[in-house]
Amino acid sequence: MTQNNVEKTSVTLLGLGAMGTALARTWLAAGHPLTVWNRTPARATTLAAEGARVADTAAEAVAANTLVVVCLLNDTSVDEVLSGTDLTDKDLINLTTSTPAQARARAEWARERGARYLDGGIMAVPPMIGIPEAGGYVFYSGSPELFERHQQTLVVPVGTTYVGEDAGFAALHDVALLSAMYGMFAGAAHAFALIRKEDIDPTALSPLLADWLVAMAPSVHQTADHLRSGDYTKDVVSNLGMQVAGTPTFLSTAEQQGVSPELLSPYFELMRRRLAVGSGEEDLTGVIDLLVR
């Protein structure tokens, strides 16, 4: 039997926002029988024309297939949509953005209703779905058996990365990576603010900034190694003492340029606090210990 003749898993998808619609189209294009439901039925019209079966209710959609994928606005929406549906013996894949605690509670909630559960954290935007070279993927956590059973179906729209049996780990990985992203955005915002009033073309700064951020990114590997070993002084090139000594220059430059230091000051304060209790020969890893309550 050739791969093309292998029967494709039928999928139920609840939620047809931009992400849900992108997921639906890739499963349809790959030949997976698809049942969809959305609070606003009009959003399903184009998918129906592409071959999807449109259910009148969420309960009807859930009943149609064993594999049920949920991609809704938030955890509260999951409660509202799945209330009254029969989840007995269903494979529930929740791609709704949530906190780790919500994911763990949802896993228990699903088990109490007779369902098997995987939680997912989507590391992609809708235009990346169905385009492998775009590099998007979904973190999955929960039942390893369930992930193995459906991995070939789940990988159709976007890559998959399994991060553990703890149902909260997908959400935790998702938020951790996005938190780092926002930290990067904050630094970039400060950089552009510094040149905002000068005769410097921001499009000339942007490639320099992008290259610099790429060059700095591998430092996370050293941070991880330090956290694992407990030795924050190993292979340090720019130590904490030297970096703290340099912070007044950044703050003075911001003041001279008429730029608020509010994006940098909290981190600099953590650096100073770590220097007061740690070693000046460390790198910046010790700041992490100050953040953990």
One Martini backbone bead per residue (centre of mass of N, CA, C, O) as a GRO file, in nm:
protein
  293
    1MET     BB    1   0.095   0.037   0.024
    2THR     BB    2   0.065   0.354  -0.024
    3GLN     BB    3   0.060   0.662   0.112
    4ASN     BB    4  -0.188   0.765  -0.062
    5ASN     BB    5  -0.374   0.504   0.052
    6VAL     BB    6  -0.385   0.605   0.326
    7GLU     BB    7  -0.585   0.655   0.576
    8LYS     BB    8  -0.721   0.937   0.698
    9THR     BB    9  -0.769   1.118   0.962
   10SER     BB   10  -1.025   1.227   1.140
   11VAL     BB   11  -1.141   1.569   1.203
   12THR     BB   12  -1.208   1.790   1.470
   13LEU     BB   13  -1.292   2.150   1.464
   14LEU     BB   14  -1.279   2.409   1.712
   15GLY     BB   15  -1.244   2.691   1.556
   16LEU     BB   16  -1.240   2.987   1.310
   17GLY     BB   17  -1.011   3.148   1.311
   18ALA     BB   18  -0.720   3.217   1.176
   19MET     BB   19  -0.590   2.954   1.283
   20GLY     BB   20  -0.816   2.747   1.236
   21THR     BB   21  -0.837   2.791   0.930
   22ALA     BB   22  -0.548   2.710   0.861
   23LEU     BB   23  -0.565   2.424   0.969
   24ALA     BB   24  -0.803   2.327   0.798
   25ARG     BB   25  -0.676   2.362   0.514
   26THR     BB   26  -0.444   2.157   0.551
   27TRP     BB   27  -0.614   1.907   0.604
   28LEU     BB   28  -0.776   1.916   0.345
   29ALA     BB   29  -0.533   1.915   0.143
   30ALA     BB   30  -0.438   1.623   0.276
   31GLY     BB   31  -0.724   1.445   0.309
   32HIS     BB   32  -0.881   1.517   0.567
   33PRO     BB   33  -1.144   1.459   0.733
   34LEU     BB   34  -1.369   1.743   0.814
   35THR     BB   35  -1.496   1.886   1.113
   36VAL     BB   36  -1.680   2.188   1.182
   37TRP     BB   37  -1.686   2.467   1.426
   38ASN     BB   38  -1.870   2.782   1.490
   39ARG     BB   39  -2.023   3.042   1.627
   40THR     BB   40  -1.974   3.163   1.337
   41PRO     BB   41  -2.092   3.018   1.057
   42ALA     BB   42  -1.969   3.193   0.820
   43ARG     BB   43  -1.669   3.086   0.856
   44ALA     BB   44  -1.747   2.795   0.711
   45THR     BB   45  -1.813   2.836   0.410
   46THR     BB   46  -1.537   2.799   0.263
   47LEU     BB   47  -1.480   2.515   0.384
   48ALA     BB   48  -1.719   2.373   0.257
   49ALA     BB   49  -1.616   2.423  -0.037
   50GLU     BB   50  -1.343   2.243   0.046
   51GLY     BB   51  -1.494   1.980   0.227
   52ALA     BB   52  -1.627   2.049   0.479
   53ARG     BB   53  -1.796   1.968   0.767
   54VAL     BB   54  -2.080   2.128   0.909
   55ALA     BB   55  -2.171   2.193   1.225
   56ASP     BB   56  -2.426   2.310   1.433
   57THR     BB   57  -2.267   2.186   1.679
   58ALA     BB   58  -2.037   2.096   1.905
   59ALA     BB   59  -2.154   1.818   1.974
   60GLU     BB   60  -2.164   1.717   1.680
   61ALA     BB   61  -1.862   1.744   1.623
   62VAL     BB   62  -1.758   1.557   1.848
   63ALA     BB   63  -1.922   1.299   1.751
   64ALA     BB   64  -1.778   1.252   1.465
   65ASN     BB   65  -1.493   1.219   1.628
   66THR     BB   66  -1.214   1.132   1.806
   67LEU     BB   67  -1.061   1.374   1.694
   68VAL     BB   68  -1.020   1.675   1.895
   69VAL     BB   69  -0.985   2.016   1.806
   70VAL     BB   70  -0.891   2.311   1.996
   71CYS     BB   71  -0.938   2.673   1.881
   72LEU     BB   72  -0.961   2.923   2.098
   73LEU     BB   73  -0.947   3.205   2.286
   74ASN     BB   74  -0.994   3.054   2.574
   75ASP     BB   75  -1.056   2.874   2.855
   76THR     BB   76  -1.349   2.966   2.883
   77SER     BB   77  -1.437   2.876   2.599
   78VAL     BB   78  -1.402   2.577   2.646
   79ASP     BB   79  -1.619   2.548   2.854
   80GLU     BB   80  -1.856   2.656   2.683
   81VAL     BB   81  -1.831   2.459   2.433
   82LEU     BB   82  -1.807   2.170   2.605
   83SER     BB   83  -2.062   2.200   2.731
   84GLY     BB   84  -2.251   1.899   2.699
   85THR     BB   85  -2.043   1.718   2.591
   86ASP     BB   86  -1.925   1.405   2.470
   87LEU     BB   87  -1.595   1.275   2.579
   88THR     BB   88  -1.603   0.985   2.546
   89ASP     BB   89  -1.322   0.854   2.401
   90LYS     BB   90  -1.159   1.109   2.346
   91ASP     BB   91  -0.921   1.310   2.155
   92LEU     BB   92  -0.790   1.589   2.316
   93ILE     BB   93  -0.685   1.894   2.150
   94ASN     BB   94  -0.536   2.186   2.299
   95LEU     BB   95  -0.476   2.513   2.130
   96THR     BB   96  -0.533   2.695   2.360
   97THR     BB   97  -0.445   2.958   2.524
   98SER     BB   98  -0.250   2.910   2.830
   99THR     BB   99  -0.178   2.811   3.131
  100PRO     BB  100  -0.037   2.570   3.311
  101ALA     BB  101  -0.271   2.544   3.516
  102GLN     BB  102  -0.497   2.521   3.307
  103ALA     BB  103  -0.390   2.267   3.165
  104ARG     BB  104  -0.398   2.079   3.411
  105ALA     BB  105  -0.699   2.116   3.468
  106ARG     BB  106  -0.795   2.022   3.183
  107ALA     BB  107  -0.686   1.735   3.201
  108GLU     BB  108  -0.862   1.651   3.441
  109TRP     BB  109  -1.132   1.724   3.315
  110ALA     BB  110  -1.107   1.519   3.082
  111ARG     BB  111  -1.077   1.260   3.251
  112GLU     BB  112  -1.355   1.288   3.397
  113ARG     BB  113  -1.488   1.258   3.084
  114GLY     BB  114  -1.315   1.025   2.921
  115ALA     BB  115  -1.055   1.170   2.816
  116ARG     BB  116  -0.793   1.238   2.619
  117TYR     BB  117  -0.478   1.447   2.657
  118LEU     BB  118  -0.364   1.749   2.486
  119ASP     BB  119  -0.136   2.010   2.488
  120GLY     BB  120  -0.094   2.337   2.319
  121GLY     BB  121   0.175   2.545   2.170
  122ILE     BB  122   0.186   2.802   1.940
  123MET     BB  123   0.477   2.867   1.714
  124ALA     BB  124   0.277   3.065   1.533
  125VAL     BB  125   0.137   3.201   1.249
  126PRO     BB  126  -0.094   3.166   1.011
  127PRO     BB  127   0.108   3.199   0.755
  128MET     BB  128   0.282   2.933   0.857
  129ILE     BB  129   0.069   2.745   0.784
  130GLY     BB  130   0.170   2.490   0.560
  131ILE     BB  131   0.490   2.596   0.594
  132PRO     BB  132   0.772   2.443   0.670
  133GLU     BB  133   0.993   2.674   0.608
  134ALA     BB  134   0.886   2.874   0.841
  135GLY     BB  135   0.925   2.710   1.139
  136GLY     BB  136   0.685   2.610   1.267
  137TYR     BB  137   0.523   2.510   1.586
  138VAL     BB  138   0.418   2.264   1.838
  139PHE     BB  139   0.360   2.227   2.159
  140TYR     BB  140   0.352   1.918   2.350
  141SER     BB  141   0.141   1.788   2.622
  142GLY     BB  142   0.112   1.471   2.784
  143SER     BB  143   0.016   1.208   2.632
  144PRO     BB  144   0.234   1.003   2.468
  145GLU     BB  145   0.038   0.813   2.320
  146LEU     BB  146  -0.129   1.034   2.182
  147PHE     BB  147   0.097   1.164   2.026
  148GLU     BB  148   0.181   0.913   1.864
  149ARG     BB  149  -0.096   0.857   1.730
  150HIS     BB  150  -0.117   1.185   1.602
  151GLN     BB  151   0.143   1.305   1.475
  152GLN     BB  152   0.084   1.279   1.162
  153THR     BB  153  -0.154   1.483   1.181
  154LEU     BB  154  -0.029   1.729   1.342
  155VAL     BB  155   0.209   1.782   1.119
  156VAL     BB  156   0.064   1.897   0.872
  157PRO     BB  157   0.050   2.211   0.944
  158VAL     BB  158   0.280   2.166   1.177
  159GLY     BB  159   0.511   2.128   1.378
  160THR     BB  160   0.648   1.903   1.635
  161THR     BB  161   0.686   1.926   2.012
  162TYR     BB  162   0.770   1.724   2.270
  163VAL     BB  163   0.775   1.810   2.648
  164GLY     BB  164   0.571   1.617   2.810
  165GLU     BB  165   0.346   1.480   3.050
  166ASP     BB  166   0.302   1.750   3.148
  167ALA     BB  167   0.041   1.952   3.056
  168GLY     BB  168   0.196   2.240   3.124
  169PHE     BB  169   0.456   2.251   2.931
  170ALA     BB  170   0.358   2.387   2.674
  171ALA     BB  171   0.275   2.658   2.799
  172LEU     BB  172   0.550   2.716   2.931
  173HIS     BB  173   0.717   2.725   2.671
  174ASP     BB  174   0.556   2.938   2.527
  175VAL     BB  175   0.591   3.171   2.739
  176ALA     BB  176   0.896   3.170   2.753
  177LEU     BB  177   0.952   3.248   2.456
  178LEU     BB  178   0.768   3.504   2.449
  179SER     BB  179   0.912   3.655   2.674
  180ALA     BB  180   1.179   3.683   2.523
  181MET     BB  181   1.062   3.839   2.287
  182TYR     BB  182   0.970   4.090   2.452
  183GLY     BB  183   1.252   4.161   2.549
  184MET     BB  184   1.360   4.218   2.267
  185PHE     BB  185   1.156   4.438   2.193
  186ALA     BB  186   1.242   4.631   2.418
  187GLY     BB  187   1.534   4.674   2.324
  188ALA     BB  188   1.461   4.776   2.040
  189ALA     BB  189   1.293   5.018   2.129
  190HIS     BB  190   1.526   5.165   2.271
  191ALA     BB  191   1.714   5.188   2.031
  192PHE     BB  192   1.521   5.358   1.851
  193ALA     BB  193   1.479   5.590   2.054
  194LEU     BB  194   1.776   5.699   2.055
  195ILE     BB  195   1.746   5.786   1.725
  196ARG     BB  196   1.479   5.947   1.670
  197LYS     BB  197   1.620   6.260   1.677
  198GLU     BB  198   1.807   6.175   1.458
  199ASP     BB  199   2.017   6.151   1.160
  200ILE     BB  200   1.887   5.840   1.149
  201ASP     BB  201   1.820   5.565   0.979
  202PRO     BB  202   1.639   5.295   1.078
  203THR     BB  203   1.717   5.115   0.820
  204ALA     BB  204   2.025   5.120   0.905
  205LEU     BB  205   2.001   4.990   1.193
  206SER     BB  206   1.845   4.717   1.165
  207PRO     BB  207   2.073   4.524   1.057
  208LEU     BB  208   2.258   4.566   1.299
  209LEU     BB  209   2.060   4.470   1.514
  210ALA     BB  210   1.999   4.189   1.405
  211ASP     BB  211   2.291   4.083   1.408
  212TRP     BB  212   2.339   4.126   1.711
  213LEU     BB  213   2.115   3.939   1.817
  214VAL     BB  214   2.223   3.686   1.682
  215ALA     BB  215   2.505   3.693   1.824
  216MET     BB  216   2.373   3.675   2.125
  217ALA     BB  217   2.186   3.420   2.141
  218PRO     BB  218   2.396   3.185   2.231
  219SER     BB  219   2.407   3.264   2.541
  220VAL     BB  220   2.184   3.066   2.640
  221HIS     BB  221   2.366   2.817   2.666
  222GLN     BB  222   2.537   2.920   2.903
  223THR     BB  223   2.309   2.966   3.097
  224ALA     BB  224   2.215   2.671   3.108
  225ASP     BB  225   2.484   2.557   3.211
  226HIS     BB  226   2.493   2.718   3.473
  227LEU     BB  227   2.227   2.614   3.595
  228ARG     BB  228   2.311   2.315   3.599
  229SER     BB  229   2.597   2.352   3.760
  230GLY     BB  230   2.621   2.639   3.942
  231ASP     BB  231   2.842   2.784   3.756
  232TYR     BB  232   2.873   3.141   3.692
  233THR     BB  233   3.204   3.150   3.594
  234LYS     BB  234   3.205   2.994   3.341
  235ASP     BB  235   3.336   3.133   3.064
  236VAL     BB  236   3.365   3.434   3.124
  237VAL     BB  237   3.384   3.752   2.957
  238SER     BB  238   3.144   3.936   3.087
  239ASN     BB  239   3.118   4.056   3.382
  240LEU     BB  240   2.922   4.183   3.628
  241GLY     BB  241   3.101   4.412   3.730
  242MET     BB  242   3.147   4.545   3.453
  243GLN     BB  243   2.848   4.585   3.372
  244VAL     BB  244   2.761   4.763   3.609
  245ALA     BB  245   2.971   4.990   3.552
  246GLY     BB  246   2.824   5.056   3.260
  247THR     BB  247   2.523   5.158   3.314
  248PRO     BB  248   2.545   5.475   3.331
  249THR     BB  249   2.581   5.519   3.027
  250PHE     BB  250   2.294   5.431   2.942
  251LEU     BB  251   2.138   5.634   3.120
  252SER     BB  252   2.271   5.895   3.014
  253THR     BB  253   2.198   5.861   2.718
  254ALA     BB  254   1.895   5.862   2.756
  255GLU     BB  255   1.877   6.144   2.881
  256GLN     BB  256   2.014   6.298   2.641
  257GLN     BB  257   1.784   6.175   2.432
  258GLY     BB  258   1.499   6.168   2.571
  259VAL     BB  259   1.484   5.876   2.722
  260SER     BB  260   1.335   5.634   2.869
  261PRO     BB  261   1.454   5.379   3.115
  262GLU     BB  262   1.214   5.163   3.177
  263LEU     BB  263   1.334   4.907   3.014
  264LEU     BB  264   1.622   4.893   3.183
  265SER     BB  265   1.621   4.950   3.494
  266PRO     BB  266   1.524   4.676   3.616
  267TYR     BB  267   1.772   4.513   3.520
  268PHE     BB  268   1.993   4.684   3.649
  269GLU     BB  269   1.895   4.638   3.939
  270LEU     BB  270   1.941   4.333   3.939
  271MET     BB  271   2.242   4.346   3.889
  272ARG     BB  272   2.311   4.501   4.152
  273ARG     BB  273   2.192   4.291   4.347
  274ARG     BB  274   2.373   4.056   4.262
  275LEU     BB  275   2.644   4.187   4.328
  276ALA     BB  276   2.583   4.214   4.641
  277VAL     BB  277   2.552   3.870   4.668
  278GLY     BB  278   2.776   3.799   4.475
  279SER     BB  279   2.986   3.777   4.192
  280GLY     BB  280   3.182   3.965   3.971
  281GLU     BB  281   3.259   3.686   3.797
  282GLU     BB  282   3.007   3.664   3.687
  283ASP     BB  283   2.739   3.665   3.516
  284LEU     BB  284   2.380   3.699   3.458
  285THR     BB  285   2.241   3.444   3.588
  286GLY     BB  286   2.169   3.542   3.888
  287VAL     BB  287   1.909   3.698   3.816
  288ILE     BB  288   1.719   3.454   3.813
  289ASP     BB  289   1.719   3.405   4.124
  290LEU     BB  290   1.569   3.679   4.185
  291LEU     BB  291   1.294   3.599   4.032
  292VAL     BB  292   1.263   3.361   4.220
  293ARG     BB  293   1.025   3.290   4.485
   0.00000   0.00000   0.00000
